[in-house]
Tab-separated table of C-alpha atoms in Angstrom:
chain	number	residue	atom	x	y	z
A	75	UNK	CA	93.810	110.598	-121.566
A	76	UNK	CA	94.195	109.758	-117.742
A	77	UNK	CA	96.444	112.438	-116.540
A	78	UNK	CA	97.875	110.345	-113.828
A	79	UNK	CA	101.041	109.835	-113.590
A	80	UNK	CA	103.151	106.570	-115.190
A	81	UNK	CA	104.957	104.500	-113.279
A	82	UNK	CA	107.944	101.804	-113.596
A	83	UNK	CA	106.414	98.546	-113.727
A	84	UNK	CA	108.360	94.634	-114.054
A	85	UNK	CA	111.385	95.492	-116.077
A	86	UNK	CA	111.686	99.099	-116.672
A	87	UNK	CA	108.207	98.595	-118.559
A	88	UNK	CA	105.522	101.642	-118.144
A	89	UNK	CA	102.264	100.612	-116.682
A	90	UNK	CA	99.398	102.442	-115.285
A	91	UNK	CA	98.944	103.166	-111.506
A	92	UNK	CA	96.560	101.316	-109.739
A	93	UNK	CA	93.415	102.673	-108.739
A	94	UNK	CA	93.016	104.355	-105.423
A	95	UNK	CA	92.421	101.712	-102.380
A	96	UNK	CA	93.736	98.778	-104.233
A	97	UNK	CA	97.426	97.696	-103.640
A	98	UNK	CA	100.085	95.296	-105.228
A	99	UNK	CA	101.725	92.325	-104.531
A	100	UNK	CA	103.100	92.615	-101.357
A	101	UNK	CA	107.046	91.861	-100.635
A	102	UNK	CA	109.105	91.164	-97.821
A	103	UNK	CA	111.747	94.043	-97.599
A	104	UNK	CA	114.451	91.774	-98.116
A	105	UNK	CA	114.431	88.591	-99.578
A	106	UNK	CA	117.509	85.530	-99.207
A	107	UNK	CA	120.255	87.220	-101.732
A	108	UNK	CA	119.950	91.039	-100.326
A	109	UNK	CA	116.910	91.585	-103.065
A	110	UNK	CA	113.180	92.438	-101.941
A	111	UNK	CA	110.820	90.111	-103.285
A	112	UNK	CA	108.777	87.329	-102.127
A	113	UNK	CA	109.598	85.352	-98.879
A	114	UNK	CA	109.862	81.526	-99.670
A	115	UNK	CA	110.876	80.707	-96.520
A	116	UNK	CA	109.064	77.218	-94.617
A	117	UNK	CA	105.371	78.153	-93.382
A	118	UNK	CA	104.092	77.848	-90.003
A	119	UNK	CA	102.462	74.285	-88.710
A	120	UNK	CA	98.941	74.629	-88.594
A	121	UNK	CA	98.042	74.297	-84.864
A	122	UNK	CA	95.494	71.714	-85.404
A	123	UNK	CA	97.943	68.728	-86.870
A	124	UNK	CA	100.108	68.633	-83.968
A	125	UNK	CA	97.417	69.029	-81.154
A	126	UNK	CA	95.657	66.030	-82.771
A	127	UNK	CA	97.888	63.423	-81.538
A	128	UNK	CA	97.911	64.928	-78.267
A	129	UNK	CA	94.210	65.043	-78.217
A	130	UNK	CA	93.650	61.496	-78.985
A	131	UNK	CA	95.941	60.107	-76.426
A	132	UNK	CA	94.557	62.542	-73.449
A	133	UNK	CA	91.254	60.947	-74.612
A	134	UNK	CA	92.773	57.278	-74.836
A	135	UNK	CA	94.051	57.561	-71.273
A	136	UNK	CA	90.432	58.677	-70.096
A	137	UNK	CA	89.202	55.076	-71.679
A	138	UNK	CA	92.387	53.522	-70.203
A	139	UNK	CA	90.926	55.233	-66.704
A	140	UNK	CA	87.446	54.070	-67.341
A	141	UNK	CA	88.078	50.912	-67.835
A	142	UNK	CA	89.791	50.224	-64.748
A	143	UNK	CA	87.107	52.110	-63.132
A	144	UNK	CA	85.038	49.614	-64.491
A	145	UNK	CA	86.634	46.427	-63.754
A	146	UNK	CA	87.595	47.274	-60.565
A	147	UNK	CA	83.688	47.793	-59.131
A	148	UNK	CA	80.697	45.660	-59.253
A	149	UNK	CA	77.945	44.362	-57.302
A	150	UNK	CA	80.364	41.718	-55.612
A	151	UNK	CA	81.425	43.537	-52.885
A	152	UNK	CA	84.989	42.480	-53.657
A	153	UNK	CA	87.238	45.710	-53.977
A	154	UNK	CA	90.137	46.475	-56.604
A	155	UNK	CA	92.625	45.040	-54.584
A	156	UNK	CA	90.783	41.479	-54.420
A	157	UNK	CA	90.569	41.263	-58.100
A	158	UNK	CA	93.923	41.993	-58.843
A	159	UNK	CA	95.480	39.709	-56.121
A	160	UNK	CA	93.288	37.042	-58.156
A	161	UNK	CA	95.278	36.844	-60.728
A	162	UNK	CA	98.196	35.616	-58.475
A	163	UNK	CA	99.152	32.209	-58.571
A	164	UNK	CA	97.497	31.800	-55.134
A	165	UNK	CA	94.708	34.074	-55.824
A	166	UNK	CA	91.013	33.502	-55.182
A	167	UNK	CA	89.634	31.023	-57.591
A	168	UNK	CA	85.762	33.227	-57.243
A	169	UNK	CA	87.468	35.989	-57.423
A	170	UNK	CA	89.429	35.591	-60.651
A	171	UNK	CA	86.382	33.852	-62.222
A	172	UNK	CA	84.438	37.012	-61.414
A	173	UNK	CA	86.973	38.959	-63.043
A	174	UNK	CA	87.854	37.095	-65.971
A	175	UNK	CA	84.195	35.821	-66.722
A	176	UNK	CA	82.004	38.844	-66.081
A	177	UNK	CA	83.869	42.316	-65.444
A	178	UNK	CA	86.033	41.668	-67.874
A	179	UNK	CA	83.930	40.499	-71.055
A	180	UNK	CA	81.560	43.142	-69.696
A	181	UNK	CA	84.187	46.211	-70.005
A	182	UNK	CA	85.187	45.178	-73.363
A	183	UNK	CA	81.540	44.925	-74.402
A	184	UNK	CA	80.640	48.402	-73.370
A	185	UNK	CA	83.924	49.981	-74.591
A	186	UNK	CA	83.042	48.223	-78.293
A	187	UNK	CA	79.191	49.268	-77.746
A	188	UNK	CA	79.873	53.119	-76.688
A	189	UNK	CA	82.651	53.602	-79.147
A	190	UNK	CA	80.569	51.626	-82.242
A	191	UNK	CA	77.472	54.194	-81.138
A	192	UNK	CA	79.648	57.081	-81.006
A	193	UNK	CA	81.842	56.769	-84.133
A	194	UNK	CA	78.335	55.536	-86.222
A	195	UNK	CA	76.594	59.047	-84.230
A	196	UNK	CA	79.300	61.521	-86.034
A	197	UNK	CA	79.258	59.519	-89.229
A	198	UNK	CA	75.555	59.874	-89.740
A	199	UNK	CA	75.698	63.923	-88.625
A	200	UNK	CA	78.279	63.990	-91.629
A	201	UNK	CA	76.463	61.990	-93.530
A	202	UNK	CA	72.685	64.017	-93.382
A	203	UNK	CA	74.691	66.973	-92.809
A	204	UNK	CA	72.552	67.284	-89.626
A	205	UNK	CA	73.865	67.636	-86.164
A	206	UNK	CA	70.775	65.664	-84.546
A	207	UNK	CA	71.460	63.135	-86.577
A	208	UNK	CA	72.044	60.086	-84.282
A	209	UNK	CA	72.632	56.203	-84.818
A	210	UNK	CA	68.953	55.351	-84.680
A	211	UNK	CA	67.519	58.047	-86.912
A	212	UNK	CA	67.075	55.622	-90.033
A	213	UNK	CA	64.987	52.799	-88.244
A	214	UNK	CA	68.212	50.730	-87.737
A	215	UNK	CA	67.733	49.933	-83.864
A	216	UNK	CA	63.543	49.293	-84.902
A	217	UNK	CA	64.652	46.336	-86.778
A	218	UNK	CA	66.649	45.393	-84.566
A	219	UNK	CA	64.161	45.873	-81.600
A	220	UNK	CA	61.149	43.668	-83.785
A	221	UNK	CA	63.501	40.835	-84.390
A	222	UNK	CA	64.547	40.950	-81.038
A	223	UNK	CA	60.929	41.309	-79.834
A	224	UNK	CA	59.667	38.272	-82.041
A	225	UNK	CA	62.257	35.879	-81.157
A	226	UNK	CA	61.124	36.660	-77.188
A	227	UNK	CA	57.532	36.870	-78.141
A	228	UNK	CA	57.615	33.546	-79.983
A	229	UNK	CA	59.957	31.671	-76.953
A	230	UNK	CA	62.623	30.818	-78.799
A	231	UNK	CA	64.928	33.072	-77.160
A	232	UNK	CA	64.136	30.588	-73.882
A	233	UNK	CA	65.072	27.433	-75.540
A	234	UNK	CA	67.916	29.130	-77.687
A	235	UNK	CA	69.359	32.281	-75.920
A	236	UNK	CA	72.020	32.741	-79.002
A	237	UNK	CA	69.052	33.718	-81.162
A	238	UNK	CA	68.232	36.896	-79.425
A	239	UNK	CA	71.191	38.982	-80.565
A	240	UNK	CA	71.057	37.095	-83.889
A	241	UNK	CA	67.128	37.859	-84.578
A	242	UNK	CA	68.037	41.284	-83.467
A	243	UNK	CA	70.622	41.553	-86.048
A	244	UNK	CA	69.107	40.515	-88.724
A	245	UNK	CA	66.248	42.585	-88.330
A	246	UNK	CA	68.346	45.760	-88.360
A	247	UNK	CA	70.068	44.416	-91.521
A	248	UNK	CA	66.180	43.794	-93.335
A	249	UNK	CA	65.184	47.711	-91.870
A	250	UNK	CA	69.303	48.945	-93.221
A	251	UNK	CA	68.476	47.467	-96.507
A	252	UNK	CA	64.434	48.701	-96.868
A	253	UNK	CA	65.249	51.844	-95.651
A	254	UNK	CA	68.301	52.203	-98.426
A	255	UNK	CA	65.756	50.251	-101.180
A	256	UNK	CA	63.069	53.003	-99.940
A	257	UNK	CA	65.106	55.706	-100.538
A	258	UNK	CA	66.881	54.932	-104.329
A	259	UNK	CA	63.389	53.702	-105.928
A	260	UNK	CA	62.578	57.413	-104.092
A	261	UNK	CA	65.371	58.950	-106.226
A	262	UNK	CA	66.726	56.658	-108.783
A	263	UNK	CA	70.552	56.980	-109.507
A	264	UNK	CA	71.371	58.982	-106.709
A	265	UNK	CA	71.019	59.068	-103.207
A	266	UNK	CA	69.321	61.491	-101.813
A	267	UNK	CA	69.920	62.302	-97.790
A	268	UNK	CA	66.216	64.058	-97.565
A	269	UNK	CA	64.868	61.133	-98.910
A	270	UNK	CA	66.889	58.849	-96.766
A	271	UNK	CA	65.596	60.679	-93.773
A	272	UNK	CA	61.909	60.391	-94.593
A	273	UNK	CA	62.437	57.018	-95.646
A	274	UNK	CA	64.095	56.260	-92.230
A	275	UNK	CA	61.725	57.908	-90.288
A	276	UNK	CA	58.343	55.946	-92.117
A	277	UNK	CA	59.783	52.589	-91.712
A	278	UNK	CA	60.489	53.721	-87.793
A	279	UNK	CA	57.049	54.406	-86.984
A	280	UNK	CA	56.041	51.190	-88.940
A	281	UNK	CA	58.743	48.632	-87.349
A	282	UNK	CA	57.498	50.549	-83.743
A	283	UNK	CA	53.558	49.788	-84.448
A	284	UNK	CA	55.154	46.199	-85.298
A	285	UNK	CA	56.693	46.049	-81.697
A	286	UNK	CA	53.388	47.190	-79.671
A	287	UNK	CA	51.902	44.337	-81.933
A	288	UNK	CA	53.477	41.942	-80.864
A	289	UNK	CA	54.119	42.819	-77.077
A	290	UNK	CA	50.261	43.403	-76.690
A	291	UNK	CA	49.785	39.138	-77.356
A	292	UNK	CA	52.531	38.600	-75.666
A	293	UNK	CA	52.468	37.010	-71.764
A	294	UNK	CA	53.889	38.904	-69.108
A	295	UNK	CA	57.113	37.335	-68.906
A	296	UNK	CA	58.067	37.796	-72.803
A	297	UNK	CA	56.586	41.576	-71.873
A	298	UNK	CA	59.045	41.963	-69.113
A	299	UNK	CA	61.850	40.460	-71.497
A	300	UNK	CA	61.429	42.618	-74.140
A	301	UNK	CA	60.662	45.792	-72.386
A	302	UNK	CA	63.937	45.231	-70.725
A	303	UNK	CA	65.927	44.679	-73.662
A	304	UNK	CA	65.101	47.216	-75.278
A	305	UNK	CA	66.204	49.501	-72.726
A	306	UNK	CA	69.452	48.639	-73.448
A	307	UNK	CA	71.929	46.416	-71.278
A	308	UNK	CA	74.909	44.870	-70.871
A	309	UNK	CA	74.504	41.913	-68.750
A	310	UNK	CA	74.513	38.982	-70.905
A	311	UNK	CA	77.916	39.851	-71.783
A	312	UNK	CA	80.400	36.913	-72.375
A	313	UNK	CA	83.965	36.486	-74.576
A	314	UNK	CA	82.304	35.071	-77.479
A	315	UNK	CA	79.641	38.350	-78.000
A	316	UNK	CA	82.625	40.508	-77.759
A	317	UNK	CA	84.763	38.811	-80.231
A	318	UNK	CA	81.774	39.065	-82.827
A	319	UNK	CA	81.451	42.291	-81.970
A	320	UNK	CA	85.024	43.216	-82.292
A	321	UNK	CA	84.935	41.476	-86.186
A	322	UNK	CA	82.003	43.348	-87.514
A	323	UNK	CA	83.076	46.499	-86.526
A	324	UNK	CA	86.709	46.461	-87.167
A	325	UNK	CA	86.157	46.996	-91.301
A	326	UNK	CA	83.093	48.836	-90.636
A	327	UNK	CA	84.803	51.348	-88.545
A	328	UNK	CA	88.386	51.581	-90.677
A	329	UNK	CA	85.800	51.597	-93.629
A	330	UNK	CA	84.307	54.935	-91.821
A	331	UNK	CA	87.492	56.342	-90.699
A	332	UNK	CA	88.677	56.258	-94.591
A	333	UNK	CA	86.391	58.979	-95.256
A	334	UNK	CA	87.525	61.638	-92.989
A	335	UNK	CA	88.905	63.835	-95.919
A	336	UNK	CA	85.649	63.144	-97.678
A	337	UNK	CA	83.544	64.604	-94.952
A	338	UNK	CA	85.634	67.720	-94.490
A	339	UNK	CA	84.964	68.223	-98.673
A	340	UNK	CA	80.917	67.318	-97.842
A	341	UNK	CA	80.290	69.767	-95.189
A	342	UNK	CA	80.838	71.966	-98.252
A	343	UNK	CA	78.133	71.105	-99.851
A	344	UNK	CA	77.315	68.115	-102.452
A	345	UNK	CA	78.606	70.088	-105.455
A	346	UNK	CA	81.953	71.911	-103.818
A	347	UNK	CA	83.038	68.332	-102.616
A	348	UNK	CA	82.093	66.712	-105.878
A	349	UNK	CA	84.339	69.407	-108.002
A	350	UNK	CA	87.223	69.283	-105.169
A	351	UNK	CA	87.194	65.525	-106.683
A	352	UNK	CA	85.061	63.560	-103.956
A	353	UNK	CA	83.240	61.018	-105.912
A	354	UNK	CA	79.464	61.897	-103.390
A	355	UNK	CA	77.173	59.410	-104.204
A	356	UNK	CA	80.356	56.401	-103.519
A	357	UNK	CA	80.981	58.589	-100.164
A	358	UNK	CA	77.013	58.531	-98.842
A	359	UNK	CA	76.558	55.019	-99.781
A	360	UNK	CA	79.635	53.476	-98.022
A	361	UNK	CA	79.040	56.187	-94.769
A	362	UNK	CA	75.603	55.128	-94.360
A	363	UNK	CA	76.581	50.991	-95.283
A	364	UNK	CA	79.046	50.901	-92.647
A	365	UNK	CA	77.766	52.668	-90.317
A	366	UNK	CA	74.327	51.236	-90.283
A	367	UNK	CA	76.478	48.157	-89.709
A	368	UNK	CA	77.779	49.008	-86.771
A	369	UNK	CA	74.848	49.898	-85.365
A	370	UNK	CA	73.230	46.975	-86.294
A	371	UNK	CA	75.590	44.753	-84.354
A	372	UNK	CA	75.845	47.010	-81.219
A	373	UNK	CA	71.981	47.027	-80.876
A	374	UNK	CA	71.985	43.206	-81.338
A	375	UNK	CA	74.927	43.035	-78.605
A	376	UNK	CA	73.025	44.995	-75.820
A	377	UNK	CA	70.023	46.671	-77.079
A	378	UNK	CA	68.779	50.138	-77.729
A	379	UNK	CA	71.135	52.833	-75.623
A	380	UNK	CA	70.060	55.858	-76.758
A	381	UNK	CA	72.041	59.277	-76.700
A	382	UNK	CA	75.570	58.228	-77.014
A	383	UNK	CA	75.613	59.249	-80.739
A	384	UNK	CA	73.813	62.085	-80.291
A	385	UNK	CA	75.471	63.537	-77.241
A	386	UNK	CA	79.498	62.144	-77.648
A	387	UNK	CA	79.968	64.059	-81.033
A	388	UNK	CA	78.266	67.037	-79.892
A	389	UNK	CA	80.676	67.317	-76.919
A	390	UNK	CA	83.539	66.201	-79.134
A	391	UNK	CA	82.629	68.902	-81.773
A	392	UNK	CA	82.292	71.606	-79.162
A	393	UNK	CA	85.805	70.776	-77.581
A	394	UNK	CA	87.920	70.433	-80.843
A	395	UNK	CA	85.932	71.800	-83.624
A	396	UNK	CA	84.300	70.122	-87.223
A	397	UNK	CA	87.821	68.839	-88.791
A	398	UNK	CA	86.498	65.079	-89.363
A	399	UNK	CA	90.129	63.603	-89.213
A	400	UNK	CA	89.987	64.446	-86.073
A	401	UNK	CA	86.106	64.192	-85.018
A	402	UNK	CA	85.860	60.171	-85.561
A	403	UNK	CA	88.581	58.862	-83.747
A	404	UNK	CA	87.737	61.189	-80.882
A	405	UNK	CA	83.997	60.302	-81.159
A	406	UNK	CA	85.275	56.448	-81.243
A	407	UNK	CA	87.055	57.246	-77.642
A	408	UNK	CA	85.364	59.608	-76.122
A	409	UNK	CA	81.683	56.809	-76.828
A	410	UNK	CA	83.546	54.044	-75.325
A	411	UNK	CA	84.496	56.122	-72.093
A	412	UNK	CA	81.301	57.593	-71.852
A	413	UNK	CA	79.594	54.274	-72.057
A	414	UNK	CA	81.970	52.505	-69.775
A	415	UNK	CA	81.372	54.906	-67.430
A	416	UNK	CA	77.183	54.786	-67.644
A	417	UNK	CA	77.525	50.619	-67.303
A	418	UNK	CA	79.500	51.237	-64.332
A	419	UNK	CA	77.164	53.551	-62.791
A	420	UNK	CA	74.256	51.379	-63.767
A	421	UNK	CA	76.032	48.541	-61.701
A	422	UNK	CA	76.369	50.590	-58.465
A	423	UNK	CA	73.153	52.824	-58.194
A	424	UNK	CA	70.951	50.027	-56.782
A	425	UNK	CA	73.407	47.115	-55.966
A	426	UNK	CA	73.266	44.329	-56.022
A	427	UNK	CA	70.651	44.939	-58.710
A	428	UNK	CA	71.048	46.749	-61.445
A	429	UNK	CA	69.663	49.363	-63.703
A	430	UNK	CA	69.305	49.390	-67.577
A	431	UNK	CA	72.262	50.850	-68.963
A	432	UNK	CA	70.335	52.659	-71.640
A	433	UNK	CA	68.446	54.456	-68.795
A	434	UNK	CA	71.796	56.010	-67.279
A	435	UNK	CA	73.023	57.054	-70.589
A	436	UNK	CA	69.202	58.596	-71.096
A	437	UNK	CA	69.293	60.488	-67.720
A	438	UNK	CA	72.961	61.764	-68.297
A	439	UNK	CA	72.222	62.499	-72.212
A	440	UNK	CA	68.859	64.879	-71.601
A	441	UNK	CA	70.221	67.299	-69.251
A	442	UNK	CA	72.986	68.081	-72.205
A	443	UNK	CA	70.828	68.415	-75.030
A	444	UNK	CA	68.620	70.699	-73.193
A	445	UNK	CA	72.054	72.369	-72.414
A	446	UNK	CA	72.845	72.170	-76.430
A	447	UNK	CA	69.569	74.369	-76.965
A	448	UNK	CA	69.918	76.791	-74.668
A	449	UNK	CA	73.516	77.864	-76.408
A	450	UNK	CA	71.969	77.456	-79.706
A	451	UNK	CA	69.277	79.842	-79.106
A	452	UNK	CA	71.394	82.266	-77.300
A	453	UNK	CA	73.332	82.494	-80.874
């Protein structure tokens, strides 16, 4: 028989001690009534729900900022203070044309374009559970850039310019679907984000040996064309490619947004999100639908511009941590300042001409992700 002593337990009741190093239930010294027992008073806020508001206003004044930045500067040579006083009743007619017909439609493009890339970026790295995951991993922007290339190629896109973005689009809709047919005849009955990657990776290379194809029959001028297309720009900006913009992202991007909780429950791991009562396969399926949507239209609105995706979440994640609820709105903002920013600078470099917007966002994304490395490896 233990020769330890007995002790009092819940209501006069004997019970054994407990074993050395182990305590009980811990109680506040005095409870509401004068009695010790358990504290029920209200619990603390967590500090991350009320900084989140906060957060996403500091970041939706930044896009406010940008986009006056961009507006207000341009190859023109008029300044701010020209543009504005255009919009008076006894403004400058050029003036208020130049603002209303091509710095305006221009700043809403890129602000559509960077936030579409940047939101579609973080849902993908949730998605493959893979931080260099980016918008173009899955051959999206390939299709695009071989519809795209064969509508140039073939000189249609001379006679009709509206069927560049449209061949464009539909091509990354036919590489969204093979890719997604590829990978659940791959794994039947479930969808399998390994599989997706391989499968998005194949029909890359093969949509890319499609492009060389064509651009080595092509003549010089449908070589130029294309070559500079698919760097990625924003010049043939105009009201109506912003407004179709604007309604094929809106449901793809609340569609997106809806599955903030999910994600949090996913970066868990398949099976601890599918017993916490995610349903997995529904969450992969819409993630990768909608987001290869978006993608799809912003390549089709102003090419390939590479990094945004990869580099805005990154820096997003890095300031205000993996909570998803937070992460895609933020990615949404901080890709449509970013990119508002890069078309701006691509405006002013070599004025009055212009550089590819893709190639600012390329020499301001590599310096960072060699940046992301170094810290990596350091850890």
């Amino acid at each position: 028989m233990d020769r330890r002593a007995w002790v009092a337990g819940p209501g006069g009741r004997a019970q054994r001690p407990l074993p050395r190093g182990r305590r009980g239930p811990v109680q506040s010294p005095r409870a509401p009534g004068g009695r010790g027992g358990p504290s029920h008073g209200p619990l603390p806020a967590r500090p991350g729900v009320t900084a989140t508001p906060r957060r996403l206003v500091l970041l939706a004044v930044v896009v406010l900022v940008a986009s006056a930045f961009s507006v207000s500067f341009g190859a023109s040579g008029l300044g701010p203070g020209d543009l504005w006083r255009a919009l008076s009743a006894d403004g400058d007619p050029t003036a208020r044309s130049i603002l209303l017909q091509l710095r305006l439609p221009r700043a809403a493009l890129a602000a559509l374009v960077g936030g579409a890339l940047g939101l579609s970026g973080c849902t993908f790295q949730a998605l493959l559970r893979n931080p260099l995951a980016e918008p173009y991993v899955l051959g999206v922007s390939g299709g695009a850039a071989v519809g795209a290339v064969a509508v140039v190629v073939s000189g249609i896109g001379v006679i009709l310019p509206w069927t560049l973005p449209v061949g464009a689009f539909l091509g990354a809709v036919a590489a969204m679907a093979l890719v997604l047919g590829v990978a659940r005849r791959a794994s039947p009955g479930r969808m399998d984000t390994r599989v997706l990657i391989l499968s998005g990776v194949i029909i890359g290379a093969f949509f890319n040996a499609m492009i060389l194809l064509m651009l080595s029959i092509a003549d010089v001028e449908s070589f130029r064309s294309a070559i500079f297309w698919m760097m990625g720009n924003l010049s043939g900006a105009d009201w109506g490619s912003t407004a179709l913009l604007a309604v094929l992202l809106v449901p793809a991007g609340a569609a997106v947004l809806s599955l903030a909780r999910a994600f949090n429950l996913l970066s868990r791991g398949e099976e601890v999100a599918h017993y916490l009562g995610a349903s997995v396969q529904r969450v992969k399926l819409t993630a990768y639908l909608a987001a290869s949507l978006m993608v799809a239209a912003a390549v089709a609105a102003a090419g390939v511009i590479g990094f945004v995706g990869l580099i805005v979440p990154h820096a997003v994640r890095l300031a205000w941590g993996n909570d998803h609820r937070m992460l895609l709105p933020a990615s949404f903002l901080a890709g449509t300042a970013f990119l508002l920013v890069a078309d701006t600078v691509a405006r002013l470099v070599v004025a009055p001409a212009e550089l590819p917007t893709g190639v600012v966002t390329a020499v301001a994304g590599v310096p960072f992700f060699v940046a992301l490395l170094m810290r990596g490896g350091r850890r």
